[in-house]
Structures are given as C-alpha cells and as structure tokens.
Amino acid sequence: MSSWVDDVRVLAVSLEERFRTAATAKSARTTILAAAGVTVALWLALSGTVGGLWASTWLASLWISGRLSLQAARWVKASDSAGPAPVFFCAAYAGYMIVCGTISLPLWLRPDRHGDVIATGLLAAGLIRAIFETRGTRAVLLGAVPQATFLVAAPLWAAFAGAASPPPVLYWLVVGVLAASSLAWGREIARLDLANAAALAEADHRRREAESATAAKSAFIAMVSHELRTPISGVLAASSDLEQADIPEVRERAALVADSARLMRTLLNDLLDLAKIDAGRMTVEATAFNPKDLLVQTAKFYELDAAKKGLELRLVGADAMPPQAIGDPTRLRQVLNNLLSNAIKFTDAGAVTLRADFEPSPTGGGTARLAVADTGRGIDPEGLARLFKPFVQTDASVARTHGGTGLGLSISRDLVRLMGGDLIAQSELGCGATFIATVQFGVANDENPQSLTEPADEGSALAGRRVLAVDDHDVNRRVLALMLEPAGMNVEFAVDGLQALERLAVEAFDVVLMDVQMPELDGRETTRRLRRRAGPNQDVPVVAVTGSGAEDDVAACLAAGMTAHIVKPLEATELYSALGLVLAARRIEPDDLAPSVQVTGQ
C-alpha cells in the first residue's frame, strides 16, 4: 500500500500539471470552474447579497490560496522524501478548497431559490473535481471533506440563521447519491490508474526484453560472422591457388570448393544484413557514381551465367541514365545482383531483360526505375503474397531444387526503401515475372565521376611492395601470404599490435594490413599509436581487414587513422584492387572497389 506522502505527491503532480497547462483545452474544466466562481462573486456583490469588500476579499483569498497550493505542489514534486513539503501542501490545498466552499454561504442566504441551486452546483462540481484530482487516493480527504462539509452545513446554517427554510428530503437524497457516486468514482479511477500503470510497466518490460533479444541476436550473429569469415577466407584463398593447377580435375574440384565458399559468404552477408535491418542499423551511402557504368558492369557479370543456360541477357535503356548521380552504388548493385541471379535461376528458356528508365526531378536528381523481367514459369498469387517475407520461398520445391534461404528479396526491398523507393513484383503463373525497383538519385557536383568499369593497374602497383600483415590468427596470415606473394609483394607478419608497433618503429613499409579485433592491443588502438609517434611509417596507408562492414565500425576505423576498410572473407582480386587504389592515392572512393570492399578516405 502506498504511503500518505505518495498519495499527496499524486495530488501535487496533478495540480501542478493542471496549472501548467492552464492555457490549453486539457485544463478547460479548471478554467470553467474558476470563471464560474468569479462570476458568482461579482453577481453576489452587484445584487447586494454581499458587500464589495467581502467579494474582493474572497477573490483575493481564492487567488492567494491557489498560488500557495501551486507553489507547494511544485515543492512536493521536487522533493524526494517526507518532510515539511507534503505537510505544507496539505494545509495549502485544504485551505484553497475551504475558500472555494465559502462562496456557498452567501448564496444560501438569498431569499430566492437561485442561490441554493447555484451553491449546490458549485459544491458538487468542487467535490467531483477533488475526486478526479486525487485519483482515488487517500488525499481525497483534503478536497472532498471541505466540499462535503459545506454541502451539509451551509443549508443548515442558513436555516438556523432564519434566512432560509430547512432543505427538503430530496436535497439530502441528492447529496447522499452524490457522495456515494463520488466514492464509487474514486475507487474506479484508482482501479483504472493501477491497471494503466501495470499495463505501462508490462509494455516497458516487454520492450526492454525485445531490445535485449535483438541486441543479443545481433551480437551473436556478429560473433559468428567474425569466426566464420576466417575459415571461409582460407577456403577461398586455397581454392583460388588450386584453380591455377595444370591438372583439369584439380581445377574443376577447386572451382567447386570456391563456389561453395562464395555461397557460404553470400549467406553470411545476408544474415548480417537481416540482423542490421532488424536492429534499425542498416544505412545507405550517398556518394557520386555513374549509373550507366553500374548497369553495364552488372549485366556483363551475369552474361556467362545466362549463356550457360542458353538464355539471352538484355540491357535496355542504360543510355537513359544520367552520367552522374548521388546514391549508394554498392547497395544498388546488391539489389540488381539478387534480381538478376533469381531471374536466371528460375528461367529455363527465353530471355532475361534489365530495363532502365529515369525520370528527372525539376530540383535536380530524379527517380530511376529498374525492372528485371524474365520468361520463366511465373509466380502464383499465393506465392506473390509471401514473396518478400524473410526465410520464405514461393513453395517448398524451390529450396530443394535451387537452394537459397529466402532472404534476398526481403533484404533487397528493405534496401530499396532505404534508398527512397520501393520494390514490387508482377507475375502470372506461366507468364514470367517482373521485379521493379524505384530508386531516388541525388545531384552529383562532380562533373566527371570516375567510371566504375575503369580497371586499376594492380600489377605495376603491387609488385615489389613491402606489406606488413598484422593478424593474431594463423589462418588469416597464411591466407594473406597465398594472395600477396604471387603478386610479387614482399609480405612480413606481426601476430599482434605490440609486435607490429615494434617493427613499424624501425622498418619502412609501403602498406599495412591491420586486423581490427586482436587481443592485447586491437587494430584501431595500434593505428592511433602509430599515427601519434614520429617514425618511418607514421603516414603509411593502413587497411583494416575485419569481419564487420557496419557503418559505425567503418567510422571508428576512420577516426583511428586508418586509410581503408576491407571486409572478410577476402578474394584475391578484391584485395589487389583495394591495395592498388590505396597505394595510388591516399584518398579513394568506395565506388572504385568491389562490392564486398569498403574504403574510407583520410
């Protein structure tokens, strides 16, 4: 059970909030009651029932007691413990309610019947107001007792003074019903307040549980991702090396291993994207790129897959794209990759068409409409209804025949919506399917953005370069050696940040590949210490090699002084591209890299 101090605090907070919002419709009841009291006092003075001095004194007393109650309420609200504040508030509030009730005395003295009716109405309104203000707590005695006392005593006092006849039985019945109703209202208000408080507490508890579960899921997926990327990198590096063998059977098996590892990487990336979307952490970039080049490059990437199935792959309308735009080319390419791979996967004969259209905006930029249409078997209405739900396939046979998790379309639609558009599907069974993505492009200030298809000359840039690879995991170090040594690079290793700083203090390197998550001294702190002290490598490019591509992780690497950020698992071509760009210039743009490589400029 709550203490009397808690009950007084409820009343004080209610009173303070009511006065604080006196100019709003929320306090209309208070404004009407105050206006009614002032009007009655003026009416009594003008009609000669009371003198002007009495009316003025009563109005002044009403204002003073009201201000004292308000100040005391603020004192109680700011106070954290029992003390003089609750006592002072009780006295001030009770005094205010007594002053309100005294207006009934001269009304009962009037010879006509208007006065007692008005007096009864004012006292009843005051009683009801006290019930609502105190929310059914024991503090109701402070307001209800004075009003109830005047309801009973004022007519008896008027009759004793000979100014009026005793109230009829009906009056006492009305007073009794009002008192009983007020008590019932008070109990109901208290019950509703308790139920509301319990519901709010339950909702808050469930919200915290949901947030905790989401955070735990995200942390788990991030941990699993980091652990899985290392062996996947090893598989990709070893299979890539074996694909260069002279024996056809070895090359064929190595290609199978590499394809399986890439499939695992795609699944891992989808799970990470889904976790970021669920946690509200997924964002899109706003960088300058060439939309036409992106479409051409993406279509060329799938030419071989389409040719293997005897399909015609068409690109229509690429020339309608603006020569430059602001958007997220990496995420846009991810969406197009998903749509094109699905179209080729589910089409046995005919063609797959990527059709582009652009509607410029009068204020600059515009809306790109990218449609991928196929001549496959189509999708029935039931399948369309669940098409964009995560982990759901159009039917069970799809997973058995073609594989996949059902995440691609769900993630693609979320990405397109983040880019200011939407992704919809149109299909009829037996008539193929069309997926339409609308994306908003901004205005690019750079008149000559670098082409996405412009290749970097990795051979001349990497041969003979000294690289320090810093990683605590032996598999990662072996992977980097397998990738970099065939390119003619001289690779040295450090097993942790402290060992790396020792070598960087005395030996000059052209670039540093830095793992971010390491024991003792992590990659970001190692880079901060490297940048702070003078030496032969104070300004050397540092490339973060880690399993996380989240925006806040990239920002943290940039803030630590790193030059670039590469996401595991690595493939040789992506690593060569990133190193070539880093060595060519200290400031590079994310659009110049492959989709799984993220770079931040110094």
XYZ file of C-alpha atoms in Angstrom:
602
model
C 0.000 0.000 0.000
C 1.267 3.476 -0.827
C 2.107 5.930 1.974
C 0.274 9.184 2.562
C 3.287 11.010 1.118
C 2.840 9.086 -2.147
C -0.855 9.997 -2.206
C -0.068 13.660 -1.590
C 2.550 13.544 -4.347
C -0.058 12.207 -6.804
C -2.333 15.131 -5.972
C 0.507 17.663 -6.122
C 1.698 16.472 -9.539
C -1.870 16.533 -10.895
C -2.415 20.068 -9.576
C 0.912 21.357 -10.899
C 0.320 19.896 -14.362
C -3.199 21.334 -14.456
C -1.994 24.834 -13.670
C 0.985 24.497 -16.000
C -1.327 23.768 -18.915
C -3.929 26.358 -17.968
C -3.976 27.838 -21.460
C -4.773 24.542 -23.201
C -8.006 22.666 -23.799
C -6.741 19.992 -21.423
C -7.490 22.372 -18.469
C -10.870 23.572 -19.731
C -12.596 22.144 -16.638
C -10.391 24.242 -14.340
C -10.885 27.387 -16.403
C -14.695 26.976 -16.368
C -14.779 26.441 -12.594
C -12.584 29.472 -11.938
C -14.693 31.626 -14.244
C -17.857 30.376 -12.544
C -16.506 31.308 -9.112
C -15.537 34.808 -10.214
C -18.891 35.307 -11.954
C -20.840 34.243 -8.840
C -18.805 36.560 -6.599
C -19.459 39.514 -8.896
C -23.143 38.592 -9.111
C -23.440 38.457 -5.301
C -21.753 41.851 -4.973
C -23.815 43.508 -7.680
C -27.082 42.060 -6.357
C -26.366 43.387 -2.873
C -26.224 39.950 -1.216
C -22.673 40.705 -0.032
C -20.698 43.879 0.044
C -17.934 44.727 -2.360
C -15.351 44.283 0.410
C -16.492 40.700 1.058
C -16.417 39.839 -2.634
C -12.987 41.424 -3.094
C -11.660 39.655 -0.010
C -12.980 36.319 -1.203
C -11.472 36.723 -4.680
C -8.127 37.751 -3.176
C -8.222 34.799 -0.777
C -9.063 32.464 -3.671
C -6.097 33.738 -5.713
C -3.634 33.662 -2.782
C -4.639 30.166 -1.628
C -4.469 28.913 -5.204
C -0.949 30.304 -5.701
C 0.174 28.837 -2.362
C -1.210 25.442 -3.409
C 0.630 25.660 -6.719
C 3.959 26.594 -5.122
C 3.539 23.857 -2.518
C 2.751 21.352 -5.303
C 5.981 22.290 -7.091
C 7.857 21.922 -3.811
C 6.422 18.434 -3.272
C 7.177 17.435 -6.880
C 10.812 18.497 -6.487
C 11.140 16.828 -3.065
C 12.248 13.199 -2.810
C 11.367 12.391 0.789
C 8.844 13.089 3.512
C 9.338 16.429 5.230
C 7.735 19.837 5.504
C 6.788 19.999 1.826
C 3.887 17.475 1.955
C 2.561 18.967 5.188
C 2.650 22.498 3.821
C 0.937 21.349 0.622
C -1.832 19.595 2.560
C -2.531 22.765 4.523
C -2.419 24.995 1.444
C -4.642 22.744 -0.647
C -7.196 22.231 2.133
C -7.266 25.997 2.669
C -7.837 26.554 -1.031
C -10.772 24.135 -1.071
C -12.256 25.783 2.059
C -12.063 29.189 0.405
C -13.781 27.734 -2.667
C -16.578 26.367 -0.469
C -17.241 29.616 1.434
C -18.879 31.094 -1.649
C -21.856 28.851 -0.886
C -22.645 30.618 2.398
C -23.984 33.912 0.988
C -25.746 32.007 -1.780
C -27.815 30.121 0.784
C -28.740 33.465 2.421
C -30.520 34.711 -0.682
C -34.330 34.739 -0.359
C -34.914 33.278 -3.839
C -34.231 29.685 -4.850
C -31.470 30.594 -7.324
C -28.826 30.852 -4.638
C -29.180 27.384 -3.127
C -29.280 25.781 -6.581
C -26.091 27.591 -7.614
C -24.430 26.792 -4.277
C -25.268 23.095 -4.589
C -23.958 23.014 -8.152
C -20.674 24.708 -7.244
C -20.087 22.427 -4.235
C -20.934 19.320 -6.254
C -18.528 20.408 -9.015
C -15.807 21.009 -6.417
C -16.410 17.586 -4.893
C -16.162 15.859 -8.282
C -13.035 17.839 -9.144
C -11.404 16.745 -5.883
C -12.197 13.104 -6.693
C -10.531 13.352 -10.120
C -7.535 15.352 -8.888
C -6.707 12.929 -6.091
C -7.116 9.889 -8.400
C -8.976 7.934 -5.733
C -6.138 8.086 -3.174
C -6.419 8.976 0.496
C -5.579 12.568 -0.373
C -9.203 12.883 -1.457
C -9.944 13.908 2.141
C -8.106 17.207 1.567
C -10.532 18.325 -1.120
C -13.668 16.272 -0.706
C -14.179 16.803 3.042
C -14.413 20.639 2.838
C -16.830 20.455 -0.108
C -18.968 17.775 1.546
C -18.952 19.715 4.796
C -20.293 22.818 3.079
C -22.924 20.715 1.287
C -24.246 19.574 4.678
C -23.504 22.552 6.939
C -24.288 25.539 4.703
C -28.036 24.905 4.298
C -28.345 24.038 7.993
C -26.518 27.244 8.923
C -28.802 29.280 6.636
C -31.888 27.679 8.208
C -30.561 28.318 11.730
C -29.932 31.947 10.798
C -33.559 32.198 9.644
C -32.596 33.153 6.110
C -33.999 30.001 4.530
C -36.157 27.025 5.321
C -34.513 23.662 6.039
C -33.626 21.702 2.893
C -36.200 19.155 1.785
C -35.674 15.421 1.959
C -34.989 15.377 -1.766
C -31.941 17.577 -1.199
C -30.469 15.116 1.265
C -31.179 12.258 -1.115
C -29.321 14.088 -3.870
C -26.390 14.773 -1.531
C -26.319 11.125 -0.478
C -26.369 9.889 -4.053
C -23.623 12.387 -4.961
C -21.450 11.257 -2.049
C -21.923 7.573 -2.893
C -21.248 8.207 -6.568
C -18.124 10.198 -5.730
C -16.770 7.337 -3.646
C -17.531 4.873 -6.443
C -15.850 7.131 -8.998
C -12.820 7.431 -6.771
C -12.463 3.667 -6.457
C -12.925 3.201 -10.212
C -10.337 5.880 -11.002
C -7.907 4.239 -8.608
C -8.523 0.846 -10.238
C -8.028 2.264 -13.729
C -4.841 4.021 -12.653
C -3.468 0.781 -11.241
C -4.426 -1.112 -14.384
C -2.859 1.588 -16.569
C 0.337 1.587 -14.508
C 0.514 -2.222 -14.721
C -0.046 -2.131 -18.490
C 2.650 0.509 -18.956
C 5.064 -1.460 -16.784
C 4.334 -4.642 -18.747
C 4.777 -2.828 -22.063
C 8.061 -1.322 -20.888
C 9.228 -4.730 -19.678
C 8.380 -6.352 -22.997
C 10.078 -3.503 -24.894
C 13.265 -3.987 -22.867
C 13.079 -7.744 -23.426
C 12.656 -7.227 -27.183
C 15.548 -4.759 -27.306
C 17.706 -7.120 -25.269
C 16.819 -10.049 -27.528
C 17.571 -8.021 -30.657
C 20.883 -6.849 -29.232
C 21.799 -10.400 -28.195
C 20.889 -11.733 -31.636
C 22.925 -9.028 -33.351
C 25.895 -9.658 -31.070
C 25.665 -13.399 -31.670
C 25.468 -13.013 -35.436
C 28.386 -10.564 -35.391
C 30.460 -13.002 -33.332
C 29.579 -15.960 -35.555
C 30.262 -13.837 -38.627
C 33.708 -12.888 -37.395
C 34.555 -16.506 -36.603
C 33.212 -17.878 -39.903
C 34.892 -15.339 -42.140
C 38.365 -16.578 -41.231
C 37.888 -20.189 -42.429
C 35.929 -19.004 -45.473
C 38.855 -16.741 -46.378
C 41.163 -19.734 -46.061
C 38.965 -21.868 -48.315
C 38.729 -19.139 -50.948
C 42.478 -18.485 -50.937
C 43.423 -22.154 -51.167
C 40.870 -22.952 -53.869
C 41.950 -19.898 -55.867
C 45.527 -21.146 -55.763
C 44.471 -24.670 -56.775
C 42.471 -23.312 -59.713
C 45.815 -22.421 -61.317
C 46.924 -26.082 -61.313
C 47.801 -27.874 -64.563
C 45.578 -30.883 -63.852
C 41.991 -30.321 -65.126
C 40.445 -32.498 -62.410
C 42.142 -30.411 -59.704
C 40.959 -27.171 -61.298
C 37.398 -28.490 -61.524
C 37.335 -29.538 -57.870
C 38.952 -26.302 -56.769
C 36.267 -24.361 -58.641
C 33.582 -26.388 -56.819
C 35.169 -25.582 -53.466
C 35.448 -21.898 -54.381
C 31.801 -21.727 -55.495
C 30.689 -23.359 -52.240
C 32.737 -20.883 -50.205
C 31.251 -17.954 -52.115
C 27.779 -19.338 -51.443
C 28.606 -19.500 -47.739
C 29.854 -15.920 -47.875
C 26.633 -14.755 -49.555
C 24.525 -16.477 -46.916
C 26.635 -14.960 -44.158
C 26.285 -11.474 -45.643
C 22.510 -11.921 -45.932
C 22.234 -12.910 -42.284
C 24.279 -9.890 -41.238
C 22.169 -7.564 -43.373
C 18.983 -9.002 -41.883
C 20.332 -8.521 -38.355
C 21.219 -4.892 -39.109
C 17.792 -4.257 -40.627
C 16.038 -5.788 -37.602
C 18.152 -3.655 -35.272
C 17.494 -0.487 -37.295
C 21.204 -0.071 -38.032
C 21.119 -0.526 -41.793
C 22.018 2.652 -43.666
C 22.824 3.606 -47.248
C 25.613 5.827 -48.515
C 25.350 8.994 -50.588
C 28.330 9.057 -52.982
C 28.862 10.098 -56.605
C 28.808 7.334 -59.218
C 27.975 6.646 -62.849
C 24.629 4.752 -63.035
C 25.142 3.662 -66.640
C 28.517 2.103 -65.856
C 26.986 0.292 -62.898
C 24.248 -1.225 -65.076
C 26.686 -2.256 -67.804
C 29.089 -3.795 -65.309
C 26.320 -5.705 -63.521
C 24.842 -7.060 -66.762
C 28.247 -8.188 -68.027
C 28.837 -10.039 -64.767
C 25.842 -12.303 -65.491
C 26.458 -12.839 -69.222
C 28.279 -16.114 -68.635
C 25.620 -17.480 -66.249
C 22.890 -16.678 -68.777
C 24.859 -18.196 -71.663
C 25.350 -21.447 -69.741
C 21.553 -21.878 -69.646
C 21.089 -20.760 -73.241
C 19.364 -17.531 -72.165
C 19.592 -14.133 -73.786
C 20.547 -11.385 -71.345
C 19.432 -7.930 -72.457
C 20.193 -4.486 -71.102
C 17.722 -1.859 -72.331
C 17.670 1.856 -71.564
C 21.068 2.265 -69.941
C 21.641 5.409 -72.025
C 18.634 6.997 -70.296
C 20.565 7.082 -67.034
C 22.230 10.371 -66.059
C 26.032 10.488 -66.448
C 26.354 11.098 -62.716
C 24.218 10.715 -59.621
C 24.360 10.603 -55.845
C 23.340 7.321 -54.248
C 24.680 4.053 -52.878
C 26.144 2.085 -55.802
C 27.210 -0.832 -53.598
C 23.716 -1.461 -52.240
C 22.120 -0.802 -55.631
C 24.422 -3.359 -57.193
C 23.493 -5.791 -54.402
C 19.798 -5.410 -55.270
C 20.398 -5.854 -59.011
C 22.613 -8.873 -58.372
C 19.825 -10.516 -56.416
C 17.167 -9.776 -59.027
C 19.299 -10.901 -61.987
C 20.559 -14.068 -60.296
C 16.988 -15.021 -59.355
C 15.733 -14.340 -62.873
C 18.431 -16.515 -64.433
C 17.955 -19.219 -61.797
C 14.201 -19.541 -62.398
C 14.226 -19.187 -66.208
C 14.830 -22.280 -68.299
C 14.373 -20.770 -71.772
C 13.961 -17.366 -73.356
C 15.482 -14.146 -72.060
C 16.169 -12.039 -69.009
C 15.877 -8.276 -69.514
C 17.213 -5.476 -67.349
C 15.303 -2.363 -68.383
C 16.233 1.093 -67.070
C 14.324 4.344 -67.145
C 14.970 7.679 -65.484
C 12.585 10.497 -64.623
C 14.481 13.700 -63.759
C 13.272 15.967 -60.981
C 12.853 19.734 -61.548
C 15.020 20.352 -58.488
C 17.789 18.006 -59.630
C 18.368 14.288 -59.348
C 15.374 12.113 -60.099
C 13.855 8.642 -59.926
C 15.444 5.598 -61.550
C 13.091 2.757 -62.484
C 14.959 -0.539 -62.860
C 12.937 -3.571 -63.986
C 14.196 -7.147 -64.273
C 11.851 -9.303 -66.393
C 12.193 -12.982 -67.207
C 10.340 -15.580 -69.284
C 10.277 -18.200 -66.554
C 7.374 -20.121 -65.091
C 5.974 -17.151 -63.163
C 4.566 -16.931 -59.649
C 1.041 -17.724 -58.494
C -0.925 -15.193 -56.338
C -0.256 -17.157 -53.161
C 3.478 -17.090 -53.844
C 3.389 -13.355 -54.586
C 1.739 -12.720 -51.220
C 4.692 -14.204 -49.300
C 7.441 -13.306 -51.746
C 9.120 -10.631 -49.626
C 8.908 -12.422 -46.267
C 12.311 -13.450 -44.863
C 13.193 -17.164 -44.886
C 10.135 -17.916 -47.061
C 10.245 -19.448 -50.543
C 7.374 -19.362 -53.029
C 6.993 -23.113 -52.478
C 8.919 -25.918 -50.793
C 10.301 -27.267 -54.061
C 12.267 -24.067 -54.663
C 14.601 -24.645 -51.729
C 15.120 -28.298 -52.718
C 15.762 -27.507 -56.390
C 17.571 -24.169 -56.341
C 18.727 -23.712 -52.744
C 18.766 -20.331 -51.034
C 17.337 -19.039 -47.774
C 14.579 -16.707 -48.955
C 16.387 -13.648 -47.580
C 17.478 -11.976 -50.805
C 14.205 -10.342 -51.862
C 13.310 -9.274 -48.323
C 16.673 -7.575 -47.867
C 16.528 -6.065 -51.363
C 13.169 -4.450 -50.698
C 14.413 -3.009 -47.392
C 17.480 -1.596 -49.141
C 15.422 -0.052 -51.940
C 13.128 1.566 -49.393
C 16.157 2.997 -47.614
C 17.126 4.494 -50.972
C 13.786 6.316 -51.161
C 11.889 3.905 -53.388
C 10.216 0.511 -53.343
C 10.499 -2.958 -54.840
C 7.404 -4.666 -56.258
C 6.734 -7.882 -58.168
C 4.339 -8.518 -61.052
C 3.722 -12.027 -62.303
C 1.226 -14.582 -63.506
C 1.750 -18.303 -63.465
C 3.227 -19.376 -66.807
C 3.958 -15.797 -67.941
C 7.263 -14.995 -66.292
C 7.881 -12.387 -63.611
C 8.920 -8.728 -63.470
C 10.545 -7.076 -60.467
C 10.524 -3.280 -60.473
C 12.800 -1.231 -58.213
C 12.432 2.527 -57.980
C 15.382 4.416 -56.503
C 15.880 8.105 -55.779
C 19.103 9.665 -57.094
C 20.557 12.908 -55.820
C 22.501 15.580 -57.697
C 26.236 14.981 -58.132
C 28.520 18.009 -58.053
C 31.497 16.216 -59.598
C 31.121 16.619 -63.369
C 33.417 13.694 -64.136
C 32.923 10.904 -61.617
C 35.373 8.057 -62.067
C 33.926 5.207 -64.076
C 33.031 2.070 -62.182
C 34.371 -0.011 -65.010
C 37.761 1.677 -65.097
C 40.218 -1.008 -64.004
C 43.138 -0.386 -61.709
C 46.614 -1.443 -62.801
C 47.293 -3.767 -59.879
C 50.292 -5.467 -61.438
C 52.587 -2.446 -61.567
C 51.241 -1.055 -58.305
C 51.790 -4.158 -56.153
C 54.967 -5.823 -57.411
C 57.920 -5.268 -55.109
C 55.873 -3.504 -52.407
C 56.584 -4.238 -48.732
C 53.491 -5.203 -46.772
C 53.155 -5.739 -43.031
C 50.201 -8.027 -42.286
C 49.086 -7.801 -38.654
C 46.765 -10.612 -37.520
C 46.612 -12.873 -34.476
C 45.070 -15.786 -36.410
C 47.443 -18.134 -38.227
C 44.881 -18.992 -40.931
C 44.440 -15.323 -41.826
C 48.199 -14.817 -42.094
C 48.516 -17.835 -44.364
C 45.614 -16.596 -46.499
C 47.273 -13.215 -46.981
C 50.558 -14.889 -47.915
C 48.796 -17.063 -50.503
C 47.196 -13.994 -52.053
C 50.002 -11.428 -51.903
C 53.178 -13.352 -52.625
C 52.069 -14.471 -56.146
C 51.518 -10.766 -56.932
C 55.209 -10.098 -56.244
C 54.701 -8.386 -52.884
C 57.129 -8.809 -50.008
C 54.940 -9.829 -47.054
C 56.054 -9.569 -43.431
C 53.896 -10.555 -40.441
C 53.158 -9.448 -36.892
C 50.985 -11.521 -34.563
C 49.584 -8.604 -32.527
C 49.525 -4.821 -32.260
C 52.515 -4.546 -29.927
C 54.746 -6.564 -32.232
C 53.524 -4.515 -35.180
C 54.456 -1.226 -33.477
C 57.943 -2.578 -32.739
C 58.531 -3.406 -36.410
C 56.917 -0.222 -37.699
C 59.197 1.857 -35.495
C 62.338 0.680 -37.306
C 61.326 -0.737 -40.727
C 59.697 1.111 -43.618
C 56.639 -0.469 -45.272
C 54.513 0.578 -48.224
C 51.200 -0.549 -46.681
C 49.899 -2.199 -43.519
C 47.061 -4.752 -43.451
C 45.624 -4.499 -39.931
C 43.178 -6.900 -38.292
C 40.800 -4.910 -36.082
C 39.925 -7.475 -33.399
C 43.103 -8.671 -31.692
C 43.980 -9.477 -28.072
C 46.213 -7.200 -26.017
C 46.079 -4.279 -28.462
C 43.381 -4.085 -31.133
C 43.914 -2.744 -34.640
C 42.359 0.681 -34.070
C 44.411 1.435 -30.974
C 47.529 0.171 -32.751
C 46.848 2.607 -35.602
C 46.229 5.512 -33.201
C 49.600 4.906 -31.527
C 51.287 4.608 -34.932
C 49.871 7.975 -36.049
C 50.828 9.739 -32.812
C 54.529 8.999 -32.855
C 57.140 10.008 -35.397
C 58.805 7.295 -37.421
C 59.258 5.866 -40.902
C 55.621 4.679 -41.048
C 53.711 7.493 -39.383
C 51.836 8.234 -42.632
C 51.833 4.740 -44.143
C 48.438 3.578 -45.527
C 46.721 1.259 -43.030
C 43.990 -1.028 -44.384
C 41.609 -2.552 -41.829
C 40.892 -6.230 -42.533
C 37.932 -7.341 -40.452
C 34.659 -9.226 -40.493
C 32.421 -6.211 -39.864
C 31.262 -3.757 -42.503
C 28.864 -1.818 -40.255
C 28.843 1.936 -40.710
C 29.850 2.673 -37.115
C 32.773 0.236 -37.387
C 33.952 1.915 -40.587
C 33.654 5.332 -38.897
C 35.655 4.059 -35.917
C 38.430 2.842 -38.243
C 38.497 6.214 -39.992
C 38.637 8.055 -36.673
C 41.561 5.878 -35.588
C 43.559 6.981 -38.661
C 43.072 4.001 -40.962
C 43.025 4.583 -44.707
C 40.733 1.813 -45.930
C 38.407 -0.910 -44.702
C 38.181 -4.369 -46.322
C 35.580 -6.918 -45.271
C 36.374 -10.614 -44.879
C 36.244 -13.153 -46.385
C 38.694 -11.866 -48.955
C 39.224 -12.789 -52.557
C 42.491 -12.049 -54.305
C 41.021 -9.729 -56.940
C 39.266 -7.618 -54.315
C 42.388 -7.384 -52.177
C 44.524 -6.433 -55.191
C 42.035 -3.765 -56.193
C 41.945 -2.240 -52.719
C 45.738 -2.252 -52.322
C 46.251 -0.813 -55.802
C 43.941 2.094 -55.039
C 45.410 2.726 -51.590
C 48.942 2.775 -52.949
C 47.947 5.007 -55.871
C 46.415 7.705 -53.708
C 45.756 8.347 -50.037
C 42.156 9.404 -50.663
C 39.963 6.933 -52.545
C 36.250 6.496 -53.040
C 34.147 3.435 -52.088
C 32.720 3.196 -55.617
C 36.125 2.226 -57.013
C 36.087 -1.106 -55.188
C 34.322 -4.433 -55.497
C 31.007 -4.799 -53.611
C 32.492 -6.510 -50.532
C 35.218 -3.889 -50.096
C 34.537 -0.686 -48.192
C 37.020 2.160 -48.157
C 37.065 5.383 -46.197
C 39.286 8.286 -47.088
C 41.659 10.021 -44.684
